Amino acid sequence: MNKSVRTRFAPSPTGMLHVGGVRTALFAYLYAKSHDGTFVLRLEDTDRERFVEGGVEQIIKSLDWLGIHPDEGVWYEEKQGNHGPYIQSKRLPHYKKYAEELVSKGLAYYSSITPESFAGLREEAIQAKRPFVYKYSMEPKEKPNSTEGLPIRLKIPYGETEWHDEVRGISKTPNNLLDDFVILKADGFPTYNFANVIDDHLMEITHVIRGDEFISTTAKHALLYDLLEFERPSWVHLPVILGPDGKKKMSKRDGDVDVLEFEKKGYLKQAMVNFLALLGWNDGSEQEIFSLEELIDKFSIERVQKSPAVFDIARLDWMNGEYIRKLSISELLDMLKPFIPSEWYSDREYLQKVVMLDRERLKTLADARYLMEIFFETPNVDIKLLTQKDSIENIKVWLQKTIDSLEETEFTHDTLEKTLRQLVTELDIKTGQLFYALRIALTGRTEAPGLFDIMLVLGKEETVRRLNREALQ
Ligand code: GLU
């Protein structure tokens, strides 16, 4: 029988969770869920120098926002499983035990080289333009009396380490390129490479899914699995994420920021999850919109791509718009609360009309404030803009005539259209001239919804008031 799938996300709390980090978490989550497996959240906090206060809370909040909830491990309240604790700094006895076991088998050793001698050897190698690869043979010949306070290094055996990546296939590394790296530091803390392997084994992780920046250390991990006589997991390295130009690694400017920033900017979690899932995976069809359930259903490692993924914010904006339009009006009104003034809710019916009008044009929830404010605040009108198609004298005449005819007109789409087109004929001008002037007079903008729609939402009284304002200036 196949072992049940267990994946994990193993962040180090070194700050906020960026796009790359959540993409990794999502893929590990999707793979576990698509196999009725278990998704574990483990904290790799043994590098005390890189520890950032509040980093853990930040990670949890980010995953929680997107609905990437672990089955086991670190959470607001730890999610209990049979493999805890899930925080590496609480697991020191495990690392000690395995490191000592390797020493007793002659596969690792207490290293007595001083930091000064170590630095000296490295300098020599640099001067001689040779790679610096530390080996047991470089240890001081004289052994100290006690191993107290000494770090433990792995004694890399001769040979070659071969490992298989589910996305990229086989990799081979000659062991003479691997240094006898420290597995347990003098203070009893493990190094990343060691703790990562011990924990993935003890937590029965079947698939190690992570970013491709870890490819270079995987040979060391593979070797450790063998020396410790652990069964190797499957490795799945996800492609790098490039910025929109498709050339450089994604940077802060391209949007590689705290993922919670996207929430603040009015991106929906469904859109974010959908977008992240397509950063390095597709289902082989043209389909672009996937719900979380669908992603779980369709996700497969075979379709994780080798080639870099491109972070295209325009695609995210498009997707977000699609998800916004899937919301019911009342859901959308609720979601807009953090983004628009609370006074706008005092007339919910009116607000609803405005939202229905602007919904098509929303890319993010944050766009709503700008798009909708023309319906709540009398906009300033730039005379230069207003007079782009004719003189102010003529435009004032048109506006006054419009007011006169609107007074008589019932406010429906059809009647408004009929009245205004009649006026165009009467004034002997072009439709575009009149409609442009009216649009600017009513909204101050060239980009706005359809003219009749604007009038219908504003209502006769407000429409006339705004036109009057311009006409009488
Ligand atoms: N702690 C590593 C990180 O910060 C985890 C790497 C891995 O998933 O093996 O990403």
Short mmCIF file of C-alpha atoms and ligand atoms in Angstrom, two decimals:
data_model
loop_
_atom_site.label_atom_id
_atom_site.label_comp_id
_atom_site.label_asym_id
_atom_site.label_seq_id
_atom_site.Cartn_x
_atom_site.Cartn_y
_atom_site.Cartn_z
CA MET A 1 0.00 0.00 0.00
CA ASN A 2 1.22 3.52 -0.79
CA LYS A 3 2.18 5.68 2.17
CA SER A 4 -0.25 8.48 2.74
CA VAL A 5 1.00 11.77 1.38
CA ARG A 6 2.47 14.25 3.84
CA THR A 7 3.81 17.59 2.70
CA ARG A 8 5.03 20.53 4.65
CA PHE A 9 5.76 24.21 4.42
CA ALA A 10 8.85 25.00 6.47
CA PRO A 11 9.43 28.73 6.56
CA SER A 12 12.04 30.49 8.61
CA PRO A 13 10.53 33.42 10.47
CA THR A 14 12.83 35.96 8.88
CA GLY A 15 10.21 38.58 8.09
CA MET A 16 7.06 38.62 6.12
CA LEU A 17 5.83 36.02 3.73
CA HIS A 18 6.48 37.02 0.14
CA VAL A 19 4.85 35.84 -3.05
CA GLY A 20 7.46 33.10 -3.58
CA GLY A 21 6.91 31.76 -0.07
CA VAL A 22 3.14 31.52 -0.33
CA ARG A 23 3.40 29.95 -3.76
CA THR A 24 5.49 27.19 -2.15
CA ALA A 25 3.00 26.80 0.68
CA LEU A 26 0.11 26.64 -1.77
CA PHE A 27 1.70 23.96 -3.96
CA ALA A 28 2.55 21.82 -0.93
CA TYR A 29 -0.99 22.30 0.35
CA LEU A 30 -2.61 21.50 -3.01
CA TYR A 31 -0.55 18.37 -3.42
CA ALA A 32 -1.44 17.09 0.04
CA LYS A 33 -5.12 17.91 -0.39
CA SER A 34 -5.30 16.37 -3.83
CA HIS A 35 -4.12 13.09 -2.29
CA ASP A 36 -6.20 13.22 0.87
CA GLY A 37 -2.92 13.76 2.59
CA THR A 38 -1.67 15.92 5.43
CA PHE A 39 -0.18 19.37 5.17
CA VAL A 40 2.19 20.33 7.97
CA LEU A 41 3.41 23.78 8.93
CA ARG A 42 6.83 23.61 10.56
CA LEU A 43 8.88 26.53 11.74
CA GLU A 44 12.58 26.49 10.94
CA ASP A 45 13.84 28.94 13.51
CA THR A 46 17.30 27.64 14.34
CA ASP A 47 19.12 30.50 12.70
CA ARG A 48 18.73 32.83 15.65
CA GLU A 49 20.51 35.70 13.91
CA ARG A 50 17.91 35.87 11.18
CA PHE A 51 14.95 35.54 13.56
CA VAL A 52 12.50 38.42 13.26
CA GLU A 53 10.10 39.24 16.07
CA GLY A 54 6.50 38.80 14.89
CA GLY A 55 7.63 36.80 11.85
CA VAL A 56 5.64 33.74 12.84
CA GLU A 57 2.40 35.64 13.36
CA GLN A 58 2.91 37.24 9.98
CA ILE A 59 3.28 33.85 8.28
CA ILE A 60 0.19 32.46 9.98
CA LYS A 61 -1.89 35.52 9.11
CA SER A 62 -0.84 35.34 5.47
CA LEU A 63 -1.67 31.65 5.10
CA ASP A 64 -4.90 32.10 6.99
CA TRP A 65 -5.99 34.90 4.65
CA LEU A 66 -5.57 32.61 1.65
CA GLY A 67 -7.19 29.62 3.33
CA ILE A 68 -4.00 27.55 3.29
CA HIS A 69 -4.62 25.93 6.64
CA PRO A 70 -2.29 23.25 7.97
CA ASP A 71 -3.60 19.97 9.30
CA GLU A 72 -0.75 19.72 11.75
CA GLY A 73 1.80 22.05 13.18
CA VAL A 74 2.31 25.69 13.94
CA TRP A 75 -0.88 27.76 14.01
CA TYR A 76 -2.51 30.27 16.33
CA GLU A 77 -2.93 27.36 18.70
CA GLU A 78 -0.60 24.58 17.64
CA LYS A 79 -2.47 22.01 15.54
CA GLN A 80 -1.72 18.79 17.25
CA GLY A 81 -0.40 15.80 15.42
CA ASN A 82 1.84 12.90 16.30
CA HIS A 83 5.00 14.60 15.14
CA GLY A 84 5.39 17.66 17.36
CA PRO A 85 6.77 19.93 18.47
CA TYR A 86 6.69 21.69 15.13
CA ILE A 87 9.11 24.44 16.01
CA GLN A 88 12.73 23.48 15.45
CA SER A 89 14.13 25.35 18.43
CA LYS A 90 11.98 23.02 20.58
CA ARG A 91 13.41 19.90 18.97
CA LEU A 92 17.07 20.17 19.92
CA PRO A 93 17.31 16.72 21.59
CA HIS A 94 16.37 15.05 18.28
CA TYR A 95 19.19 16.72 16.41
CA LYS A 96 21.69 15.94 19.15
CA LYS A 97 20.71 12.31 19.15
CA TYR A 98 21.15 11.84 15.41
CA ALA A 99 24.34 13.90 15.23
CA GLU A 100 25.89 11.80 17.98
CA GLU A 101 24.76 8.65 16.28
CA LEU A 102 26.57 9.70 13.12
CA VAL A 103 29.69 10.45 15.17
CA SER A 104 29.56 7.04 16.81
CA LYS A 105 29.36 5.41 13.39
CA GLY A 106 32.36 7.40 12.21
CA LEU A 107 30.21 9.30 9.70
CA ALA A 108 30.59 12.65 11.45
CA TYR A 109 33.15 14.18 13.79
CA TYR A 110 33.67 16.84 16.41
CA SER A 111 35.55 19.53 14.57
CA SER A 112 38.34 21.22 16.47
CA ILE A 113 39.56 23.65 13.88
CA THR A 114 39.47 27.18 15.28
CA PRO A 115 37.55 29.87 13.41
CA GLU A 116 40.89 31.64 12.78
CA SER A 117 42.54 28.60 11.20
CA PHE A 118 39.39 27.96 9.20
CA ALA A 119 39.43 31.53 7.88
CA GLY A 120 43.14 31.14 7.11
CA LEU A 121 42.56 28.02 5.03
CA ARG A 122 39.79 29.69 3.16
CA GLU A 123 41.96 32.70 2.42
CA GLU A 124 44.72 30.44 1.11
CA ALA A 125 42.26 28.77 -1.25
CA ILE A 126 40.97 32.12 -2.49
CA GLN A 127 44.54 33.33 -3.12
CA ALA A 128 45.32 30.15 -5.02
CA LYS A 129 42.03 30.51 -6.92
CA ARG A 130 40.87 27.05 -5.85
CA PRO A 131 37.41 26.33 -4.49
CA PHE A 132 37.44 26.02 -0.73
CA VAL A 133 36.00 22.68 0.31
CA TYR A 134 36.60 21.80 3.94
CA LYS A 135 37.47 18.15 4.56
CA TYR A 136 38.33 16.00 7.55
CA SER A 137 41.94 15.90 6.38
CA MET A 138 42.22 19.61 7.23
CA GLU A 139 41.39 19.07 10.91
CA PRO A 140 44.21 19.82 13.38
CA LYS A 141 46.28 16.70 13.87
CA GLU A 142 46.28 17.13 17.62
CA LYS A 143 42.92 16.12 19.06
CA PRO A 144 41.55 18.13 22.00
CA ASN A 145 40.94 16.35 25.31
CA SER A 146 37.28 17.11 25.34
CA THR A 147 34.63 17.47 22.68
CA GLU A 148 32.76 19.90 24.91
CA GLY A 149 31.69 22.97 22.92
CA LEU A 150 32.82 21.62 19.56
CA PRO A 151 30.59 21.62 16.51
CA ILE A 152 29.91 18.39 14.67
CA ARG A 153 30.69 18.12 10.97
CA LEU A 154 29.53 15.49 8.53
CA LYS A 155 32.37 13.43 7.09
CA ILE A 156 31.50 13.45 3.40
CA PRO A 157 32.33 10.04 1.95
CA TYR A 158 34.06 9.53 -1.39
CA GLY A 159 31.93 9.05 -4.40
CA GLU A 160 29.07 10.81 -6.01
CA THR A 161 25.61 11.75 -4.84
CA GLU A 162 22.76 11.23 -7.20
CA TRP A 163 19.22 12.37 -6.52
CA HIS A 164 16.01 12.69 -8.40
CA ASP A 165 13.83 15.73 -8.68
CA GLU A 166 10.24 15.15 -9.77
CA VAL A 167 10.36 18.22 -12.00
CA ARG A 168 13.89 18.23 -13.33
CA GLY A 169 14.98 14.62 -13.19
CA ILE A 170 18.35 13.32 -12.04
CA SER A 171 21.16 15.44 -10.58
CA LYS A 172 24.63 14.19 -9.76
CA THR A 173 27.19 15.87 -7.56
CA PRO A 174 30.73 14.59 -7.05
CA ASN A 175 31.19 14.39 -3.30
CA ASN A 176 34.57 16.08 -3.45
CA LEU A 177 32.66 19.30 -4.17
CA LEU A 178 30.72 18.98 -0.93
CA ASP A 179 32.42 20.30 2.18
CA ASP A 180 32.26 18.58 5.54
CA PHE A 181 29.50 20.92 6.63
CA VAL A 182 28.54 21.55 10.23
CA ILE A 183 25.43 19.65 11.25
CA LEU A 184 25.32 20.64 14.90
CA LYS A 185 26.77 23.94 16.02
CA ALA A 186 28.79 24.46 19.20
CA ASP A 187 25.70 25.90 20.93
CA GLY A 188 23.73 22.71 20.30
CA PHE A 189 21.63 24.21 17.52
CA PRO A 190 21.46 22.29 14.27
CA THR A 191 22.19 23.88 10.92
CA TYR A 192 19.40 24.25 8.39
CA ASN A 193 20.56 21.31 6.27
CA PHE A 194 20.61 18.91 9.18
CA ALA A 195 17.45 19.96 10.98
CA ASN A 196 15.54 20.01 7.71
CA VAL A 197 16.41 16.38 6.96
CA ILE A 198 15.87 15.08 10.49
CA ASP A 199 12.49 16.73 10.70
CA ASP A 200 11.29 15.73 7.27
CA HIS A 201 12.12 12.17 8.27
CA LEU A 202 10.60 12.28 11.75
CA MET A 203 7.52 14.05 10.46
CA GLU A 204 7.19 11.38 7.77
CA ILE A 205 7.17 13.92 4.95
CA THR A 206 6.73 12.09 1.67
CA HIS A 207 7.12 15.06 -0.70
CA VAL A 208 9.50 17.94 -0.11
CA ILE A 209 8.06 20.76 -2.20
CA ARG A 210 10.04 23.99 -2.19
CA GLY A 211 11.57 26.76 -4.29
CA ASP A 212 14.43 25.99 -6.64
CA GLU A 213 16.88 28.04 -4.59
CA PHE A 214 17.23 24.88 -2.49
CA ILE A 215 18.40 22.71 -5.36
CA SER A 216 22.02 23.47 -4.59
CA THR A 217 21.71 22.04 -1.08
CA THR A 218 19.69 18.98 -1.98
CA ALA A 219 22.74 16.80 -2.68
CA LYS A 220 23.75 17.33 0.95
CA HIS A 221 20.28 16.38 2.06
CA ALA A 222 20.25 13.27 -0.13
CA LEU A 223 23.57 12.21 1.33
CA LEU A 224 22.32 12.75 4.86
CA TYR A 225 19.28 10.58 4.18
CA ASP A 226 21.57 7.81 3.01
CA LEU A 227 24.05 8.09 5.87
CA LEU A 228 21.24 8.19 8.42
CA GLU A 229 19.61 5.25 6.63
CA PHE A 230 16.39 7.17 6.22
CA GLU A 231 14.14 6.61 3.26
CA ARG A 232 14.47 9.56 0.87
CA PRO A 233 11.38 11.66 0.17
CA SER A 234 10.36 12.83 -3.30
CA TRP A 235 11.83 16.20 -4.11
CA VAL A 236 9.85 18.76 -6.05
CA HIS A 237 11.59 22.04 -6.76
CA LEU A 238 9.34 24.79 -8.03
CA PRO A 239 10.53 27.12 -10.77
CA VAL A 240 11.91 30.54 -10.04
CA ILE A 241 9.48 33.46 -10.33
CA LEU A 242 10.63 36.21 -12.68
CA GLY A 243 9.41 39.79 -12.80
CA PRO A 244 7.02 40.90 -15.56
CA ASP A 245 9.88 41.44 -18.03
CA GLY A 246 10.47 37.68 -17.90
CA LYS A 247 14.20 38.22 -17.42
CA LYS A 248 15.13 39.25 -13.93
CA LYS A 249 14.20 37.50 -10.72
CA MET A 250 11.10 39.08 -9.30
CA SER A 251 11.88 42.03 -7.09
CA LYS A 252 10.07 44.20 -4.61
CA ARG A 253 9.17 46.62 -7.38
CA ASP A 254 7.50 43.87 -9.36
CA GLY A 255 5.26 43.05 -6.42
CA ASP A 256 7.41 40.59 -4.47
CA VAL A 257 6.21 42.06 -1.25
CA ASP A 258 4.44 40.91 1.87
CA VAL A 259 1.49 38.98 0.54
CA LEU A 260 -0.82 40.75 3.00
CA GLU A 261 -0.12 43.92 1.02
CA PHE A 262 -2.24 42.42 -1.72
CA GLU A 263 -5.14 42.14 0.67
CA LYS A 264 -4.70 45.77 1.64
CA LYS A 265 -4.69 46.75 -2.01
CA GLY A 266 -8.03 45.06 -2.58
CA TYR A 267 -7.13 41.73 -4.13
CA LEU A 268 -9.50 38.88 -3.32
CA LYS A 269 -8.02 35.79 -1.77
CA GLN A 270 -9.62 33.59 -4.42
CA ALA A 271 -7.90 35.58 -7.15
CA MET A 272 -4.60 35.48 -5.32
CA VAL A 273 -4.76 31.71 -4.84
CA ASN A 274 -5.74 31.20 -8.47
CA PHE A 275 -2.94 33.45 -9.66
CA LEU A 276 -0.31 31.84 -7.41
CA ALA A 277 -1.32 28.36 -8.50
CA LEU A 278 -0.54 29.29 -12.09
CA LEU A 279 2.96 30.48 -11.22
CA GLY A 280 4.65 27.31 -12.39
CA TRP A 281 1.68 25.02 -12.94
CA ASN A 282 -1.15 24.65 -15.43
CA ASP A 283 -3.65 21.91 -16.10
CA GLY A 284 -2.71 21.64 -19.77
CA SER A 285 -5.84 23.40 -20.99
CA GLU A 286 -6.62 27.03 -21.75
CA GLN A 287 -8.55 27.38 -18.51
CA GLU A 288 -7.33 30.19 -16.31
CA ILE A 289 -9.94 30.56 -13.63
CA PHE A 290 -9.84 27.82 -10.98
CA SER A 291 -11.51 27.71 -7.60
CA LEU A 292 -9.54 26.24 -4.73
CA GLU A 293 -11.62 23.05 -4.95
CA GLU A 294 -10.87 22.75 -8.63
CA LEU A 295 -7.19 23.31 -8.02
CA ILE A 296 -7.19 20.55 -5.43
CA ASP A 297 -8.94 18.33 -7.88
CA LYS A 298 -6.63 19.03 -10.79
CA PHE A 299 -3.24 19.73 -9.25
CA SER A 300 -0.48 17.35 -10.23
CA ILE A 301 3.28 17.42 -9.94
CA GLU A 302 3.65 16.18 -13.52
CA ARG A 303 2.34 19.52 -14.69
CA VAL A 304 4.70 21.64 -12.61
CA GLN A 305 6.91 23.36 -15.14
CA LYS A 306 10.70 23.56 -15.23
CA SER A 307 10.83 26.89 -16.96
CA PRO A 308 10.57 30.08 -14.91
CA ALA A 309 7.19 31.47 -13.99
CA VAL A 310 6.47 35.12 -14.73
CA PHE A 311 4.77 37.36 -12.22
CA ASP A 312 2.44 39.37 -14.41
CA ILE A 313 0.53 41.84 -12.34
CA ALA A 314 -1.76 42.67 -15.29
CA ARG A 315 -2.91 39.05 -15.26
CA LEU A 316 -3.55 39.23 -11.53
CA ASP A 317 -5.57 42.42 -12.05
CA TRP A 318 -7.62 40.77 -14.74
CA MET A 319 -8.24 37.72 -12.57
CA ASN A 320 -9.16 39.84 -9.62
CA GLY A 321 -11.72 41.67 -11.73
CA GLU A 322 -13.19 38.34 -12.76
CA TYR A 323 -13.52 37.28 -9.12
CA ILE A 324 -15.00 40.61 -8.11
CA ARG A 325 -17.72 40.10 -10.71
CA LYS A 326 -18.49 36.68 -9.31
CA LEU A 327 -19.51 38.27 -6.01
CA SER A 328 -23.15 39.10 -5.38
CA ILE A 329 -23.83 42.81 -5.00
CA SER A 330 -24.36 42.46 -1.29
CA GLU A 331 -21.10 40.50 -0.87
CA LEU A 332 -19.31 43.15 -2.86
CA LEU A 333 -20.81 45.94 -0.76
CA ASP A 334 -19.54 44.23 2.36
CA MET A 335 -16.09 43.66 0.94
CA LEU A 336 -15.81 47.27 -0.11
CA LYS A 337 -16.24 48.51 3.46
CA PRO A 338 -12.52 48.98 4.20
CA PHE A 339 -12.00 50.78 0.91
CA ILE A 340 -14.73 53.42 0.71
CA PRO A 341 -16.03 56.04 3.17
CA SER A 342 -18.58 54.72 5.63
CA GLU A 343 -20.92 57.65 4.81
CA TRP A 344 -21.50 56.12 1.40
CA TYR A 345 -23.40 53.33 3.13
CA SER A 346 -26.03 55.67 4.53
CA ASP A 347 -28.12 55.19 1.40
CA ARG A 348 -27.50 51.56 0.58
CA GLU A 349 -29.86 51.53 -2.35
CA TYR A 350 -28.04 54.40 -4.02
CA LEU A 351 -24.66 52.85 -3.23
CA GLN A 352 -25.85 49.64 -4.80
CA LYS A 353 -26.78 51.42 -8.03
CA VAL A 354 -23.35 53.00 -8.18
CA VAL A 355 -21.60 49.70 -7.52
CA MET A 356 -23.60 47.98 -10.24
CA LEU A 357 -22.53 50.66 -12.65
CA ASP A 358 -18.83 50.49 -11.77
CA ARG A 359 -18.48 46.80 -11.07
CA GLU A 360 -17.28 46.07 -14.60
CA ARG A 361 -14.42 48.45 -14.22
CA LEU A 362 -13.07 47.31 -10.85
CA LYS A 363 -9.73 45.57 -10.98
CA THR A 364 -9.16 45.79 -7.27
CA LEU A 365 -11.49 46.73 -4.44
CA ALA A 366 -9.27 49.73 -3.84
CA ASP A 367 -10.22 51.10 -7.28
CA ALA A 368 -13.76 51.64 -6.01
CA ARG A 369 -13.00 54.81 -4.11
CA TYR A 370 -11.78 56.68 -7.18
CA LEU A 371 -14.29 55.23 -9.59
CA MET A 372 -17.27 55.85 -7.37
CA GLU A 373 -16.48 59.17 -5.73
CA ILE A 374 -18.01 61.13 -8.62
CA PHE A 375 -21.37 59.88 -7.44
CA PHE A 376 -20.88 61.03 -3.88
CA GLU A 377 -18.94 64.24 -4.18
CA THR A 378 -19.53 67.02 -6.67
CA PRO A 379 -16.50 66.75 -8.90
CA ASN A 380 -14.35 69.69 -9.86
CA VAL A 381 -14.55 70.47 -13.51
CA ASP A 382 -11.50 71.61 -15.38
CA ILE A 383 -12.63 74.26 -17.82
CA LYS A 384 -9.87 73.36 -20.23
CA LEU A 385 -11.18 69.83 -20.38
CA LEU A 386 -14.77 71.01 -20.75
CA THR A 387 -13.95 73.33 -23.62
CA GLN A 388 -11.89 70.91 -25.60
CA LYS A 389 -14.50 70.50 -28.34
CA ASP A 390 -15.94 74.02 -28.48
CA SER A 391 -15.91 77.50 -26.93
CA ILE A 392 -17.19 78.07 -23.42
CA GLU A 393 -19.92 80.37 -24.76
CA ASN A 394 -21.31 77.64 -26.99
CA ILE A 395 -20.99 74.99 -24.32
CA LYS A 396 -22.90 77.14 -21.84
CA VAL A 397 -25.72 77.37 -24.37
CA TRP A 398 -25.74 73.60 -24.82
CA LEU A 399 -25.79 73.00 -21.11
CA GLN A 400 -28.65 75.41 -20.58
CA LYS A 401 -30.63 73.82 -23.39
CA THR A 402 -29.98 70.40 -21.94
CA ILE A 403 -31.26 71.53 -18.57
CA ASP A 404 -34.41 72.92 -20.18
CA SER A 405 -35.14 69.72 -22.05
CA LEU A 406 -34.33 67.50 -19.09
CA GLU A 407 -36.84 69.32 -16.90
CA GLU A 408 -39.53 67.94 -19.21
CA THR A 409 -38.05 64.48 -19.56
CA GLU A 410 -38.85 61.37 -17.64
CA PHE A 411 -35.60 59.74 -16.47
CA THR A 412 -35.34 56.43 -18.28
CA HIS A 413 -32.57 55.27 -20.54
CA ASP A 414 -34.71 55.50 -23.67
CA THR A 415 -36.25 58.87 -23.04
CA LEU A 416 -32.95 60.41 -22.09
CA GLU A 417 -31.40 59.12 -25.25
CA LYS A 418 -34.27 60.41 -27.37
CA THR A 419 -34.25 63.84 -25.77
CA LEU A 420 -30.54 64.34 -26.04
CA ARG A 421 -30.30 63.17 -29.62
CA GLN A 422 -33.10 65.52 -30.53
CA LEU A 423 -31.19 68.33 -28.91
CA VAL A 424 -28.10 67.47 -30.94
CA THR A 425 -30.13 67.91 -34.12
CA GLU A 426 -31.65 71.10 -32.85
CA LEU A 427 -28.28 72.58 -31.96
CA ASP A 428 -26.83 71.31 -35.21
CA ILE A 429 -23.72 69.91 -33.55
CA LYS A 430 -22.21 66.46 -33.41
CA THR A 431 -23.45 63.91 -30.88
CA GLY A 432 -19.91 63.52 -29.55
CA GLN A 433 -19.63 67.23 -28.87
CA LEU A 434 -22.69 67.39 -26.68
CA PHE A 435 -22.16 64.07 -24.94
CA TYR A 436 -18.53 64.88 -24.21
CA ALA A 437 -19.45 68.24 -22.66
CA LEU A 438 -22.20 66.67 -20.57
CA ARG A 439 -19.97 63.90 -19.34
CA ILE A 440 -17.28 66.36 -18.27
CA ALA A 441 -19.81 68.68 -16.68
CA LEU A 442 -21.33 65.83 -14.68
CA THR A 443 -18.20 63.94 -13.67
CA GLY A 444 -15.14 66.05 -14.42
CA ARG A 445 -13.74 63.00 -16.22
CA THR A 446 -13.33 61.70 -19.73
CA GLU A 447 -13.29 58.11 -18.47
CA ALA A 448 -16.60 57.33 -16.85
CA PRO A 449 -19.56 55.00 -17.35
CA GLY A 450 -22.11 55.66 -20.11
CA LEU A 451 -23.68 59.09 -20.09
CA PHE A 452 -27.29 57.95 -19.66
CA ASP A 453 -26.27 55.56 -16.91
CA ILE A 454 -24.55 58.35 -15.05
CA MET A 455 -27.64 60.51 -15.32
CA LEU A 456 -29.93 57.71 -14.22
CA VAL A 457 -27.88 57.02 -11.12
CA LEU A 458 -27.50 60.69 -10.21
CA GLY A 459 -31.21 61.29 -10.79
CA LYS A 460 -32.84 64.31 -12.37
CA GLU A 461 -32.33 66.73 -9.51
CA GLU A 462 -28.61 66.11 -9.10
CA THR A 463 -28.01 65.97 -12.86
CA VAL A 464 -29.66 69.32 -13.35
CA ARG A 465 -27.85 70.77 -10.32
CA ARG A 466 -24.46 69.74 -11.71
CA LEU A 467 -25.20 71.04 -15.20
CA ASN A 468 -26.49 74.29 -13.78
CA ARG A 469 -23.31 74.73 -11.86
CA GLU A 470 -21.35 74.65 -15.10
CA ALA A 471 -23.86 76.55 -17.17
CA LEU A 472 -24.04 79.44 -14.75
CA GLN A 473 -20.39 79.79 -14.02
N1 GLU B 1 13.53 26.98 6.05
C1 GLU B 1 13.65 26.92 4.63
C2 GLU B 1 13.06 28.20 4.09
O1 GLU B 1 13.16 29.17 4.73
C3 GLU B 1 12.91 25.69 4.18
C4 GLU B 1 13.44 25.05 2.97
C5 GLU B 1 12.73 23.76 2.67
O2 GLU B 1 11.51 23.82 2.41
O3 GLU B 1 13.34 22.72 2.74
O4 GLU B 1 12.49 28.30 3.06
#
